[in-house]
């Protein structure tokens, strides 16, 4: 998954509901934690944005629950910026249980940049440039990986390499 950052966490007892699984509302907090870590990793500090008088507020959050987490489970939140508009950022989130990478949750979020009066405004150019660069790098990494796989397949076809031989070449 290109462009994603990983945040590893562990379920705490107070996050559980009466059925012994993580309460549905807690998953929104996990996603928020992942978004904040992603933004910090590209040089956008949410506290600094707030101190400037602006705000980056969540306007939409869609959660698709696939499996539960229980007390003590270790998991990873994978988050990326999937797109942007003049005033909005779009995020993809995935949560996987560790160590087997069992899918737990898929989520999409939209955040909007707000001014001091909580009205949508254009994302400041210095901030937007930070995640545009990350998006371009992620695209280039994904394109490079796909191109490399294509070249490997071309080589195998030219050399008549199939099945068993291809397995050992991939190692």
PDB file of C-alpha atoms in Angstrom, residues 3-9 12 26-44 46 56 58 61 63 75-81 89-95 105 107 109 111 134:
ATOM      1  CA  UNK A   3       1.752   6.400   0.596  1.00  0.00           C
ATOM      2  CA  UNK A   4       0.567   4.908   3.871  1.00  0.00           C
ATOM      3  CA  UNK A   5       2.112   5.468   7.260  1.00  0.00           C
ATOM      4  CA  UNK A   6       1.785   2.788   9.915  1.00  0.00           C
ATOM      5  CA  UNK A   7       0.925   3.438  13.553  1.00  0.00           C
ATOM      6  CA  UNK A   8       1.105   0.397  15.829  1.00  0.00           C
ATOM      7  CA  UNK A   9      -1.181   0.367  18.869  1.00  0.00           C
ATOM      8  CA  UNK A  12      -6.591  -1.088  26.312  1.00  0.00           C
ATOM      9  CA  UNK A  26     -13.149   3.951  19.705  1.00  0.00           C
ATOM     10  CA  UNK A  27     -12.231   3.124  16.098  1.00  0.00           C
ATOM     11  CA  UNK A  28     -12.820   6.800  15.198  1.00  0.00           C
ATOM     12  CA  UNK A  29     -10.157   7.701  17.790  1.00  0.00           C
ATOM     13  CA  UNK A  30      -7.751   5.164  16.301  1.00  0.00           C
ATOM     14  CA  UNK A  31      -8.275   6.752  12.874  1.00  0.00           C
ATOM     15  CA  UNK A  32      -7.778  10.247  14.306  1.00  0.00           C
ATOM     16  CA  UNK A  33      -4.541   9.169  15.956  1.00  0.00           C
ATOM     17  CA  UNK A  34      -3.345   7.817  12.610  1.00  0.00           C
ATOM     18  CA  UNK A  35      -4.275  11.037  10.774  1.00  0.00           C
ATOM     19  CA  UNK A  36      -2.425  13.166  13.345  1.00  0.00           C
ATOM     20  CA  UNK A  37       0.679  10.973  13.041  1.00  0.00           C
ATOM     21  CA  UNK A  38       0.504  11.199   9.243  1.00  0.00           C
ATOM     22  CA  UNK A  39       0.168  14.984   9.290  1.00  0.00           C
ATOM     23  CA  UNK A  40       3.026  15.309  11.795  1.00  0.00           C
ATOM     24  CA  UNK A  41       5.205  13.069   9.619  1.00  0.00           C
ATOM     25  CA  UNK A  42       4.882  15.576   6.751  1.00  0.00           C
ATOM     26  CA  UNK A  43       5.400  18.631   8.943  1.00  0.00           C
ATOM     27  CA  UNK A  44       1.827  19.677   9.732  1.00  0.00           C
ATOM     28  CA  UNK A  46      -2.463  20.094  14.323  1.00  0.00           C
ATOM     29  CA  UNK A  56      -8.654  21.247  10.355  1.00  0.00           C
ATOM     30  CA  UNK A  58     -13.459  16.337  10.240  1.00  0.00           C
ATOM     31  CA  UNK A  61     -16.119   9.757   8.537  1.00  0.00           C
ATOM     32  CA  UNK A  63     -16.323   3.206   8.988  1.00  0.00           C
ATOM     33  CA  UNK A  75      -2.859  -3.760  15.615  1.00  0.00           C
ATOM     34  CA  UNK A  76      -1.656  -1.310  13.009  1.00  0.00           C
ATOM     35  CA  UNK A  77      -3.514   1.726  11.671  1.00  0.00           C
ATOM     36  CA  UNK A  78      -2.496   2.473   8.068  1.00  0.00           C
ATOM     37  CA  UNK A  79      -3.371   5.979   6.877  1.00  0.00           C
ATOM     38  CA  UNK A  80      -2.757   7.995   3.725  1.00  0.00           C
ATOM     39  CA  UNK A  81      -3.942  11.178   2.092  1.00  0.00           C
ATOM     40  CA  UNK A  89      -8.204  16.616   2.543  1.00  0.00           C
ATOM     41  CA  UNK A  90      -9.366  13.059   1.907  1.00  0.00           C
ATOM     42  CA  UNK A  91      -7.965  10.153   3.915  1.00  0.00           C
ATOM     43  CA  UNK A  92      -7.991   6.360   3.613  1.00  0.00           C
ATOM     44  CA  UNK A  93      -7.566   4.267   6.781  1.00  0.00           C
ATOM     45  CA  UNK A  94      -7.114   0.539   7.284  1.00  0.00           C
ATOM     46  CA  UNK A  95      -6.715  -1.311  10.565  1.00  0.00           C
ATOM     47  CA  UNK A 105     -11.598  -1.919   9.631  1.00  0.00           C
ATOM     48  CA  UNK A 107     -12.478   3.917   6.791  1.00  0.00           C
ATOM     49  CA  UNK A 109     -12.541  10.585   6.089  1.00  0.00           C
ATOM     50  CA  UNK A 111     -11.276  17.018   6.702  1.00  0.00           C
ATOM     51  CA  UNK A 134       3.892  13.216  -0.362  1.00  0.00           C
TER      52      UNK A 134
END
